[in-house]
Amino acid sequence: MSAVSGWLAVLSVSTVVLFALNLAFNNDGSRSAILGEDVQPVGEVSDEFDSTITPRGIAFAIWGLIYFWNAVLMVFALYDAFAPLFRGFRRGRVTSDYHAEEEAASGLDKHLLTPLFYLSYSLTCVSSAVWIYVWTNEKLGLSVLFLLLMNVGLWGAIAAVFSHYRSLTGGRKEGFTKFQRNFSRFDFFGFHAFVVNGLFIYATWVAVALLLNLTTWVAFDLKTLSAERMATVSLVILICEVALWFTAQNTFLERYTRYLVIDYLVLFWAVGWSLDKNYKAGATNTIVTIALLALIGLCFVVRICLLIGRAIHRRAESTRTQEREEPAKATATGGSACVV
């Protein structure tokens, strides 16, 4: 095992431990036992500082799905860190040239996740636990700060994952051909299903939570804007974020987010329950929320159409490439036979 693989194994275990501690701290009973004192439930504080865009309570049940998905991500991270210990296991087969390929590959080329991913995700876990503490102690300004750090950690992890994936797959023409030299199809599936989607279900919800906390802080602590006015500002910010993300996702980030749609479902869940709770005919925030829902729905439909269209195009390109290569292979085979 190389030094790089050894450090990644240590980092992966450390990150899993921090994730488990974060889960424990998010539970009121466990947090009370850890702190040795009675604690105020998160929901009670949310009810106390209720804004006109806070979703209905059932919306927060999504945390169960987020943590389950990220628990699977952590299991996959352990697999990614320790798989190179087992020769040929990652590839799903033992080949005669495996040793040569292993020597040619650098340490990080044998892994899907990098040290920057683990450090960024660890920042998220620590910030999440601290956020729970400051929020339940009604320190609204600090809660915004630590939610911001959670966003920084998650987007840092996403950036690390995308950057390393680019180095593993090479240019657009190489694509999966280069990737499959060191990784199996299960790795490809796990990367997109567990890592990318797991990070984005978390990051999308935390991005919404940051705006909710920002609204609460400005309206109830700073009192520079009314809750109604600050809610409008937050909704407009979210509209801009959705539009910018849709553009980025379907242009220069397309190769990394090719199997990602969970982000729009999370947004629809959050904004839908917000409208359900706070609907008021003719109110400014109701109108803006409906416009936001329409934008999310439009982006989701267009996204699905683009995914299907691009999949068909790639399949057609693959077929044409095979048809062009077959005559060349036949000619090469015939030439070899003549020489013999």
mmCIF file of C-alpha atoms in Angstrom:
data_model
loop_
_atom_site.group_PDB
_atom_site.id
_atom_site.type_symbol
_atom_site.label_atom_id
_atom_site.label_comp_id
_atom_site.label_asym_id
_atom_site.label_seq_id
_atom_site.Cartn_x
_atom_site.Cartn_y
_atom_site.Cartn_z
ATOM 1 C CA MET A 1 0.000 0.000 0.000
ATOM 2 C CA SER A 2 1.411 3.413 -0.984
ATOM 3 C CA ALA A 3 1.831 6.301 1.435
ATOM 4 C CA VAL A 4 -1.020 8.119 -0.326
ATOM 5 C CA SER A 5 -3.371 5.174 0.155
ATOM 6 C CA GLY A 6 -2.349 4.969 3.798
ATOM 7 C CA TRP A 7 -3.154 8.622 4.438
ATOM 8 C CA LEU A 8 -6.456 8.303 2.590
ATOM 9 C CA ALA A 9 -7.380 5.318 4.750
ATOM 10 C CA VAL A 10 -6.700 7.363 7.899
ATOM 11 C CA LEU A 11 -8.627 10.362 6.572
ATOM 12 C CA SER A 12 -11.585 8.224 5.532
ATOM 13 C CA VAL A 13 -11.886 6.615 8.973
ATOM 14 C CA SER A 14 -11.545 10.015 10.679
ATOM 15 C CA THR A 15 -14.265 11.485 8.469
ATOM 16 C CA VAL A 16 -16.610 8.584 9.186
ATOM 17 C CA VAL A 17 -16.053 9.064 12.931
ATOM 18 C CA LEU A 18 -16.850 12.792 12.651
ATOM 19 C CA PHE A 19 -19.941 11.974 10.601
ATOM 20 C CA ALA A 20 -21.128 9.537 13.285
ATOM 21 C CA LEU A 21 -20.521 12.111 16.038
ATOM 22 C CA ASN A 22 -22.442 14.685 14.024
ATOM 23 C CA LEU A 23 -25.374 12.272 13.747
ATOM 24 C CA ALA A 24 -25.305 11.758 17.508
ATOM 25 C CA PHE A 25 -25.189 15.496 18.164
ATOM 26 C CA ASN A 26 -28.180 16.070 15.886
ATOM 27 C CA ASN A 27 -30.305 13.841 18.111
ATOM 28 C CA ASP A 28 -31.735 15.721 21.107
ATOM 29 C CA GLY A 29 -31.299 12.785 23.495
ATOM 30 C CA SER A 30 -27.725 12.033 22.441
ATOM 31 C CA ARG A 31 -26.800 15.711 22.527
ATOM 32 C CA SER A 32 -28.162 16.031 26.054
ATOM 33 C CA ALA A 33 -26.072 13.033 27.147
ATOM 34 C CA ILE A 34 -22.933 14.415 25.479
ATOM 35 C CA LEU A 35 -23.323 17.894 26.995
ATOM 36 C CA GLY A 36 -24.576 16.626 30.343
ATOM 37 C CA GLU A 37 -27.490 19.060 30.415
ATOM 38 C CA ASP A 38 -31.026 19.455 29.139
ATOM 39 C CA VAL A 39 -31.135 20.813 25.615
ATOM 40 C CA GLN A 40 -33.734 22.753 23.694
ATOM 41 C CA PRO A 41 -35.076 20.884 20.636
ATOM 42 C CA VAL A 42 -34.201 22.374 17.255
ATOM 43 C CA GLY A 43 -37.873 22.476 16.272
ATOM 44 C CA GLU A 44 -38.843 24.638 19.234
ATOM 45 C CA VAL A 45 -36.327 27.313 18.253
ATOM 46 C CA SER A 46 -37.537 27.177 14.645
ATOM 47 C CA ASP A 47 -41.112 27.716 15.837
ATOM 48 C CA GLU A 48 -40.018 30.657 17.997
ATOM 49 C CA PHE A 49 -38.321 32.420 15.081
ATOM 50 C CA ASP A 50 -40.867 31.520 12.433
ATOM 51 C CA SER A 51 -40.684 33.521 9.187
ATOM 52 C CA THR A 52 -43.067 33.832 6.260
ATOM 53 C CA ILE A 53 -40.983 31.415 4.178
ATOM 54 C CA THR A 54 -40.242 28.744 6.793
ATOM 55 C CA PRO A 55 -41.496 25.393 5.408
ATOM 56 C CA ARG A 56 -44.037 23.252 7.202
ATOM 57 C CA GLY A 57 -42.504 20.990 9.848
ATOM 58 C CA ILE A 58 -42.841 17.850 7.732
ATOM 59 C CA ALA A 59 -40.341 19.311 5.258
ATOM 60 C CA PHE A 60 -37.523 18.829 7.765
ATOM 61 C CA ALA A 61 -38.075 15.067 7.662
ATOM 62 C CA ILE A 62 -35.775 15.193 4.641
ATOM 63 C CA TRP A 63 -32.859 15.188 7.088
ATOM 64 C CA GLY A 64 -33.474 11.461 7.535
ATOM 65 C CA LEU A 65 -32.971 10.892 3.804
ATOM 66 C CA ILE A 66 -29.960 13.223 3.701
ATOM 67 C CA TYR A 67 -28.169 11.427 6.514
ATOM 68 C CA PHE A 68 -29.070 7.977 5.179
ATOM 69 C CA TRP A 69 -27.720 8.862 1.727
ATOM 70 C CA ASN A 70 -24.568 10.328 3.234
ATOM 71 C CA ALA A 71 -24.124 7.271 5.453
ATOM 72 C CA VAL A 72 -24.028 5.226 2.233
ATOM 73 C CA LEU A 73 -21.544 7.780 0.885
ATOM 74 C CA MET A 74 -19.337 7.170 3.940
ATOM 75 C CA VAL A 75 -19.436 3.404 3.360
ATOM 76 C CA PHE A 76 -18.429 3.998 -0.258
ATOM 77 C CA ALA A 77 -15.634 6.291 0.948
ATOM 78 C CA LEU A 78 -14.234 3.477 3.100
ATOM 79 C CA TYR A 79 -14.456 1.128 0.128
ATOM 80 C CA ASP A 80 -12.645 3.665 -2.053
ATOM 81 C CA ALA A 81 -9.899 4.164 0.533
ATOM 82 C CA PHE A 82 -9.261 0.483 1.259
ATOM 83 C CA ALA A 83 -10.049 -1.193 -2.095
ATOM 84 C CA PRO A 84 -6.484 -0.840 -3.477
ATOM 85 C CA LEU A 85 -5.376 -3.156 -0.646
ATOM 86 C CA PHE A 86 -7.056 -6.009 -2.505
ATOM 87 C CA ARG A 87 -5.360 -6.682 -5.811
ATOM 88 C CA GLY A 88 -7.725 -6.795 -8.733
ATOM 89 C CA PHE A 89 -10.774 -6.423 -6.493
ATOM 90 C CA ARG A 90 -11.563 -2.885 -7.583
ATOM 91 C CA ARG A 91 -11.421 -3.806 -11.260
ATOM 92 C CA GLY A 92 -13.566 -6.858 -10.705
ATOM 93 C CA ARG A 93 -10.918 -9.090 -12.270
ATOM 94 C CA VAL A 94 -7.215 -9.964 -11.976
ATOM 95 C CA THR A 95 -5.342 -9.362 -15.228
ATOM 96 C CA SER A 96 -1.839 -10.374 -16.221
ATOM 97 C CA ASP A 97 -0.808 -6.751 -16.694
ATOM 98 C CA TYR A 98 -2.311 -5.567 -13.413
ATOM 99 C CA HIS A 99 1.073 -5.128 -11.722
ATOM 100 C CA ALA A 100 2.384 -2.953 -14.549
ATOM 101 C CA GLU A 101 -0.758 -0.814 -14.538
ATOM 102 C CA GLU A 102 -0.587 -0.462 -10.756
ATOM 103 C CA GLU A 103 3.011 0.751 -10.918
ATOM 104 C CA ALA A 104 2.184 3.218 -13.709
ATOM 105 C CA ALA A 105 -0.692 4.797 -11.806
ATOM 106 C CA SER A 106 0.040 7.466 -9.233
ATOM 107 C CA GLY A 107 -1.290 7.073 -5.684
ATOM 108 C CA LEU A 108 -4.361 9.278 -6.147
ATOM 109 C CA ASP A 109 -5.187 7.698 -9.519
ATOM 110 C CA LYS A 110 -6.239 4.548 -7.640
ATOM 111 C CA HIS A 111 -8.880 6.463 -5.659
ATOM 112 C CA LEU A 112 -12.028 8.413 -6.486
ATOM 113 C CA LEU A 113 -11.888 10.586 -3.357
ATOM 114 C CA THR A 114 -8.987 12.826 -2.371
ATOM 115 C CA PRO A 115 -7.644 14.353 0.865
ATOM 116 C CA LEU A 116 -9.342 17.661 0.000
ATOM 117 C CA PHE A 117 -12.693 15.864 -0.134
ATOM 118 C CA TYR A 118 -12.210 14.348 3.325
ATOM 119 C CA LEU A 119 -11.005 17.616 4.861
ATOM 120 C CA SER A 120 -13.898 19.577 3.339
ATOM 121 C CA TYR A 121 -16.474 17.022 4.418
ATOM 122 C CA SER A 122 -14.990 16.963 7.921
ATOM 123 C CA LEU A 123 -15.437 20.748 8.073
ATOM 124 C CA THR A 124 -19.095 20.200 7.207
ATOM 125 C CA CYS A 125 -19.559 17.647 10.002
ATOM 126 C CA VAL A 126 -17.921 19.845 12.634
ATOM 127 C CA SER A 127 -19.808 22.953 11.479
ATOM 128 C CA SER A 128 -23.104 21.045 11.536
ATOM 129 C CA ALA A 129 -22.605 19.941 15.134
ATOM 130 C CA VAL A 130 -21.623 23.453 16.234
ATOM 131 C CA TRP A 131 -24.587 24.917 14.334
ATOM 132 C CA ILE A 132 -26.953 22.687 16.301
ATOM 133 C CA TYR A 133 -25.454 23.992 19.540
ATOM 134 C CA VAL A 134 -25.563 27.707 18.671
ATOM 135 C CA TRP A 135 -29.019 27.472 17.086
ATOM 136 C CA THR A 136 -30.590 25.759 20.091
ATOM 137 C CA ASN A 137 -28.972 28.436 22.275
ATOM 138 C CA GLU A 138 -30.590 31.094 20.052
ATOM 139 C CA LYS A 139 -27.308 32.608 18.861
ATOM 140 C CA LEU A 140 -28.689 33.593 15.463
ATOM 141 C CA GLY A 141 -25.623 35.377 14.087
ATOM 142 C CA LEU A 142 -23.346 32.447 14.876
ATOM 143 C CA SER A 143 -25.875 30.038 13.377
ATOM 144 C CA VAL A 144 -25.570 31.893 10.057
ATOM 145 C CA LEU A 145 -21.765 31.716 10.282
ATOM 146 C CA PHE A 146 -21.671 27.963 10.858
ATOM 147 C CA LEU A 147 -24.274 27.278 8.181
ATOM 148 C CA LEU A 148 -22.055 29.281 5.850
ATOM 149 C CA LEU A 149 -19.125 27.064 6.860
ATOM 150 C CA MET A 150 -21.264 23.992 6.141
ATOM 151 C CA ASN A 151 -21.874 25.355 2.644
ATOM 152 C CA VAL A 152 -18.153 26.045 2.199
ATOM 153 C CA GLY A 153 -17.328 22.501 3.318
ATOM 154 C CA LEU A 154 -19.868 20.836 1.037
ATOM 155 C CA TRP A 155 -19.002 22.886 -2.023
ATOM 156 C CA GLY A 156 -15.321 22.349 -1.287
ATOM 157 C CA ALA A 157 -15.983 18.595 -1.272
ATOM 158 C CA ILE A 158 -17.913 18.894 -4.546
ATOM 159 C CA ALA A 159 -15.087 20.898 -6.143
ATOM 160 C CA ALA A 160 -12.540 18.298 -4.988
ATOM 161 C CA VAL A 161 -14.632 15.459 -6.409
ATOM 162 C CA PHE A 162 -15.162 17.179 -9.775
ATOM 163 C CA SER A 163 -11.512 18.217 -10.116
ATOM 164 C CA HIS A 164 -10.205 14.709 -9.427
ATOM 165 C CA TYR A 165 -12.829 13.119 -11.679
ATOM 166 C CA ARG A 166 -11.592 15.328 -14.508
ATOM 167 C CA SER A 167 -8.038 14.072 -14.019
ATOM 168 C CA LEU A 168 -9.251 10.454 -13.930
ATOM 169 C CA THR A 169 -11.340 10.672 -17.099
ATOM 170 C CA GLY A 170 -9.069 12.930 -19.156
ATOM 171 C CA GLY A 171 -10.535 14.818 -22.091
ATOM 172 C CA ARG A 172 -14.042 14.430 -23.420
ATOM 173 C CA LYS A 173 -12.851 12.061 -26.162
ATOM 174 C CA GLU A 174 -11.279 9.658 -23.667
ATOM 175 C CA GLY A 175 -14.165 9.680 -21.181
ATOM 176 C CA PHE A 176 -15.008 6.347 -19.599
ATOM 177 C CA THR A 177 -12.294 4.561 -21.617
ATOM 178 C CA LYS A 178 -9.567 6.086 -19.449
ATOM 179 C CA PHE A 179 -11.661 5.777 -16.283
ATOM 180 C CA GLN A 180 -12.205 2.033 -16.680
ATOM 181 C CA ARG A 181 -8.465 1.313 -16.788
ATOM 182 C CA ASN A 182 -8.318 1.630 -13.004
ATOM 183 C CA PHE A 183 -11.970 1.424 -11.949
ATOM 184 C CA SER A 184 -14.908 -0.929 -12.375
ATOM 185 C CA ARG A 185 -18.446 -0.149 -13.480
ATOM 186 C CA PHE A 186 -19.506 -0.382 -9.848
ATOM 187 C CA ASP A 187 -17.066 2.445 -9.079
ATOM 188 C CA PHE A 188 -18.603 4.515 -11.860
ATOM 189 C CA PHE A 189 -22.113 3.844 -10.545
ATOM 190 C CA GLY A 190 -21.131 4.454 -6.925
ATOM 191 C CA PHE A 191 -19.378 7.692 -7.757
ATOM 192 C CA HIS A 192 -22.452 9.218 -9.387
ATOM 193 C CA ALA A 193 -25.166 7.581 -7.257
ATOM 194 C CA PHE A 194 -23.591 7.802 -3.813
ATOM 195 C CA VAL A 195 -20.971 10.550 -3.987
ATOM 196 C CA VAL A 196 -22.335 13.166 -6.397
ATOM 197 C CA ASN A 197 -26.019 12.731 -5.526
ATOM 198 C CA GLY A 198 -25.230 12.326 -1.822
ATOM 199 C CA LEU A 199 -23.289 15.584 -1.743
ATOM 200 C CA PHE A 200 -25.914 17.479 -3.707
ATOM 201 C CA ILE A 201 -28.934 16.401 -1.679
ATOM 202 C CA TYR A 202 -27.034 17.702 1.365
ATOM 203 C CA ALA A 203 -25.656 20.870 -0.283
ATOM 204 C CA THR A 204 -28.993 21.870 -1.820
ATOM 205 C CA TRP A 205 -30.865 21.626 1.472
ATOM 206 C CA VAL A 206 -28.121 23.448 3.387
ATOM 207 C CA ALA A 207 -28.141 26.247 0.797
ATOM 208 C CA VAL A 208 -31.866 26.729 1.452
ATOM 209 C CA ALA A 209 -31.299 26.495 5.215
ATOM 210 C CA LEU A 210 -28.690 29.260 5.018
ATOM 211 C CA LEU A 211 -31.228 31.634 3.467
ATOM 212 C CA LEU A 212 -33.802 30.720 6.122
ATOM 213 C CA ASN A 213 -31.273 31.382 8.902
ATOM 214 C CA LEU A 214 -30.179 34.616 7.263
ATOM 215 C CA THR A 215 -33.805 35.761 7.159
ATOM 216 C CA THR A 216 -34.245 34.918 10.843
ATOM 217 C CA TRP A 217 -31.034 36.692 11.872
ATOM 218 C CA VAL A 218 -31.774 39.908 9.970
ATOM 219 C CA ALA A 219 -35.449 40.057 10.977
ATOM 220 C CA PHE A 220 -35.294 38.990 14.640
ATOM 221 C CA ASP A 221 -31.763 39.876 15.774
ATOM 222 C CA LEU A 222 -30.450 42.748 13.650
ATOM 223 C CA LYS A 223 -33.976 44.022 12.923
ATOM 224 C CA THR A 224 -32.721 45.988 9.912
ATOM 225 C CA LEU A 225 -35.524 44.605 7.728
ATOM 226 C CA SER A 226 -38.941 43.226 8.551
ATOM 227 C CA ALA A 227 -39.430 39.466 8.376
ATOM 228 C CA GLU A 228 -41.691 39.945 5.345
ATOM 229 C CA ARG A 229 -39.184 42.098 3.444
ATOM 230 C CA MET A 230 -36.196 39.893 4.276
ATOM 231 C CA ALA A 231 -38.142 36.819 3.187
ATOM 232 C CA THR A 232 -38.685 38.471 -0.201
ATOM 233 C CA VAL A 233 -34.958 39.179 -0.493
ATOM 234 C CA SER A 234 -34.145 35.538 0.310
ATOM 235 C CA LEU A 235 -36.629 34.262 -2.275
ATOM 236 C CA VAL A 236 -35.123 36.503 -4.963
ATOM 237 C CA ILE A 237 -31.629 35.297 -4.036
ATOM 238 C CA LEU A 238 -32.810 31.687 -4.373
ATOM 239 C CA ILE A 239 -34.330 32.438 -7.796
ATOM 240 C CA CYS A 240 -30.958 33.811 -8.940
ATOM 241 C CA GLU A 241 -29.136 30.795 -7.508
ATOM 242 C CA VAL A 242 -31.437 28.351 -9.317
ATOM 243 C CA ALA A 243 -31.003 30.168 -12.641
ATOM 244 C CA LEU A 244 -27.216 30.343 -12.303
ATOM 245 C CA TRP A 245 -26.944 26.715 -11.201
ATOM 246 C CA PHE A 246 -29.102 25.481 -14.090
ATOM 247 C CA THR A 247 -26.848 27.334 -16.538
ATOM 248 C CA ALA A 248 -23.631 25.985 -15.012
ATOM 249 C CA GLN A 249 -24.974 22.448 -14.626
ATOM 250 C CA ASN A 250 -25.927 22.156 -18.279
ATOM 251 C CA THR A 251 -22.820 23.784 -19.747
ATOM 252 C CA PHE A 252 -19.321 23.492 -18.276
ATOM 253 C CA LEU A 253 -20.358 21.159 -15.418
ATOM 254 C CA GLU A 254 -22.408 18.806 -17.589
ATOM 255 C CA ARG A 255 -19.877 15.959 -17.652
ATOM 256 C CA TYR A 256 -19.785 15.864 -13.833
ATOM 257 C CA THR A 257 -23.526 16.207 -13.173
ATOM 258 C CA ARG A 258 -24.719 13.961 -15.983
ATOM 259 C CA TYR A 259 -26.690 11.717 -13.615
ATOM 260 C CA LEU A 260 -27.888 14.395 -11.186
ATOM 261 C CA VAL A 261 -31.534 15.464 -10.756
ATOM 262 C CA ILE A 262 -31.948 15.213 -6.973
ATOM 263 C CA ASP A 263 -31.109 18.906 -6.551
ATOM 264 C CA TYR A 264 -34.347 20.071 -8.189
ATOM 265 C CA LEU A 265 -36.412 17.563 -6.221
ATOM 266 C CA VAL A 266 -34.955 18.915 -2.963
ATOM 267 C CA LEU A 267 -35.735 22.480 -4.021
ATOM 268 C CA PHE A 268 -39.272 21.525 -4.997
ATOM 269 C CA TRP A 269 -39.734 19.803 -1.621
ATOM 270 C CA ALA A 270 -38.495 22.814 0.372
ATOM 271 C CA VAL A 271 -40.279 25.534 -1.589
ATOM 272 C CA GLY A 272 -43.471 23.491 -1.969
ATOM 273 C CA TRP A 273 -43.864 23.015 1.784
ATOM 274 C CA SER A 274 -43.039 26.686 2.309
ATOM 275 C CA LEU A 275 -45.886 27.681 0.005
ATOM 276 C CA ASP A 276 -48.219 25.157 1.624
ATOM 277 C CA LYS A 277 -47.626 26.706 5.041
ATOM 278 C CA ASN A 278 -47.439 30.400 4.164
ATOM 279 C CA TYR A 279 -49.851 30.763 1.232
ATOM 280 C CA LYS A 280 -51.733 34.037 1.319
ATOM 281 C CA ALA A 281 -53.632 35.107 -1.779
ATOM 282 C CA GLY A 282 -52.169 38.247 -3.337
ATOM 283 C CA ALA A 283 -49.224 38.490 -0.924
ATOM 284 C CA THR A 284 -45.876 39.433 -2.455
ATOM 285 C CA ASN A 285 -44.031 36.459 -1.003
ATOM 286 C CA THR A 286 -46.733 34.069 -2.190
ATOM 287 C CA ILE A 287 -46.402 35.398 -5.746
ATOM 288 C CA VAL A 288 -42.595 35.198 -5.637
ATOM 289 C CA THR A 289 -42.730 31.677 -4.174
ATOM 290 C CA ILE A 290 -45.074 30.519 -6.944
ATOM 291 C CA ALA A 291 -42.705 32.038 -9.521
ATOM 292 C CA LEU A 292 -39.808 30.199 -7.874
ATOM 293 C CA LEU A 293 -41.706 26.903 -7.957
ATOM 294 C CA ALA A 294 -42.504 27.447 -11.640
ATOM 295 C CA LEU A 295 -38.821 28.101 -12.366
ATOM 296 C CA ILE A 296 -37.753 24.961 -10.494
ATOM 297 C CA GLY A 297 -40.347 22.893 -12.357
ATOM 298 C CA LEU A 298 -39.272 24.321 -15.720
ATOM 299 C CA CYS A 299 -35.594 23.687 -14.986
ATOM 300 C CA PHE A 300 -36.372 20.122 -13.922
ATOM 301 C CA VAL A 301 -38.361 19.325 -17.086
ATOM 302 C CA VAL A 302 -35.749 20.882 -19.373
ATOM 303 C CA ARG A 303 -33.024 19.058 -17.454
ATOM 304 C CA ILE A 304 -34.718 15.683 -17.987
ATOM 305 C CA CYS A 305 -35.171 16.422 -21.702
ATOM 306 C CA LEU A 306 -31.503 17.394 -22.037
ATOM 307 C CA LEU A 307 -30.367 14.241 -20.232
ATOM 308 C CA ILE A 308 -32.464 12.030 -22.510
ATOM 309 C CA GLY A 309 -31.386 13.894 -25.648
ATOM 310 C CA ARG A 310 -27.702 13.729 -24.769
ATOM 311 C CA ALA A 311 -27.946 10.038 -23.871
ATOM 312 C CA ILE A 312 -29.472 9.296 -27.287
ATOM 313 C CA HIS A 313 -26.772 11.382 -28.973
ATOM 314 C CA ARG A 314 -23.965 9.569 -27.121
ATOM 315 C CA ARG A 315 -25.465 6.191 -28.014
ATOM 316 C CA ALA A 316 -25.639 7.197 -31.685
ATOM 317 C CA GLU A 317 -22.047 8.487 -31.599
ATOM 318 C CA SER A 318 -20.871 5.224 -30.026
ATOM 319 C CA THR A 319 -22.640 3.205 -32.726
ATOM 320 C CA ARG A 320 -21.099 5.288 -35.521
ATOM 321 C CA THR A 321 -17.648 4.944 -33.970
ATOM 322 C CA GLN A 322 -17.996 1.155 -33.805
ATOM 323 C CA GLU A 323 -19.137 1.046 -37.434
ATOM 324 C CA ARG A 324 -16.074 3.059 -38.501
ATOM 325 C CA GLU A 325 -13.694 0.867 -36.499
ATOM 326 C CA GLU A 326 -15.020 -2.503 -37.719
ATOM 327 C CA PRO A 327 -13.726 -2.185 -41.345
ATOM 328 C CA ALA A 328 -10.314 -1.097 -40.028
ATOM 329 C CA LYS A 329 -10.155 -4.126 -37.714
ATOM 330 C CA ALA A 330 -11.208 -6.436 -40.537
ATOM 331 C CA THR A 331 -8.514 -4.994 -42.817
ATOM 332 C CA ALA A 332 -5.868 -5.371 -40.112
ATOM 333 C CA THR A 333 -6.905 -8.982 -39.499
ATOM 334 C CA GLY A 334 -6.806 -9.775 -43.201
ATOM 335 C CA GLY A 335 -3.366 -8.210 -43.575
ATOM 336 C CA SER A 336 -2.023 -10.262 -40.682
ATOM 337 C CA ALA A 337 -3.382 -13.442 -42.233
ATOM 338 C CA CYS A 338 -1.615 -12.696 -45.526
ATOM 339 C CA VAL A 339 1.702 -12.122 -43.772
ATOM 340 C CA VAL A 340 1.378 -15.455 -41.978
#
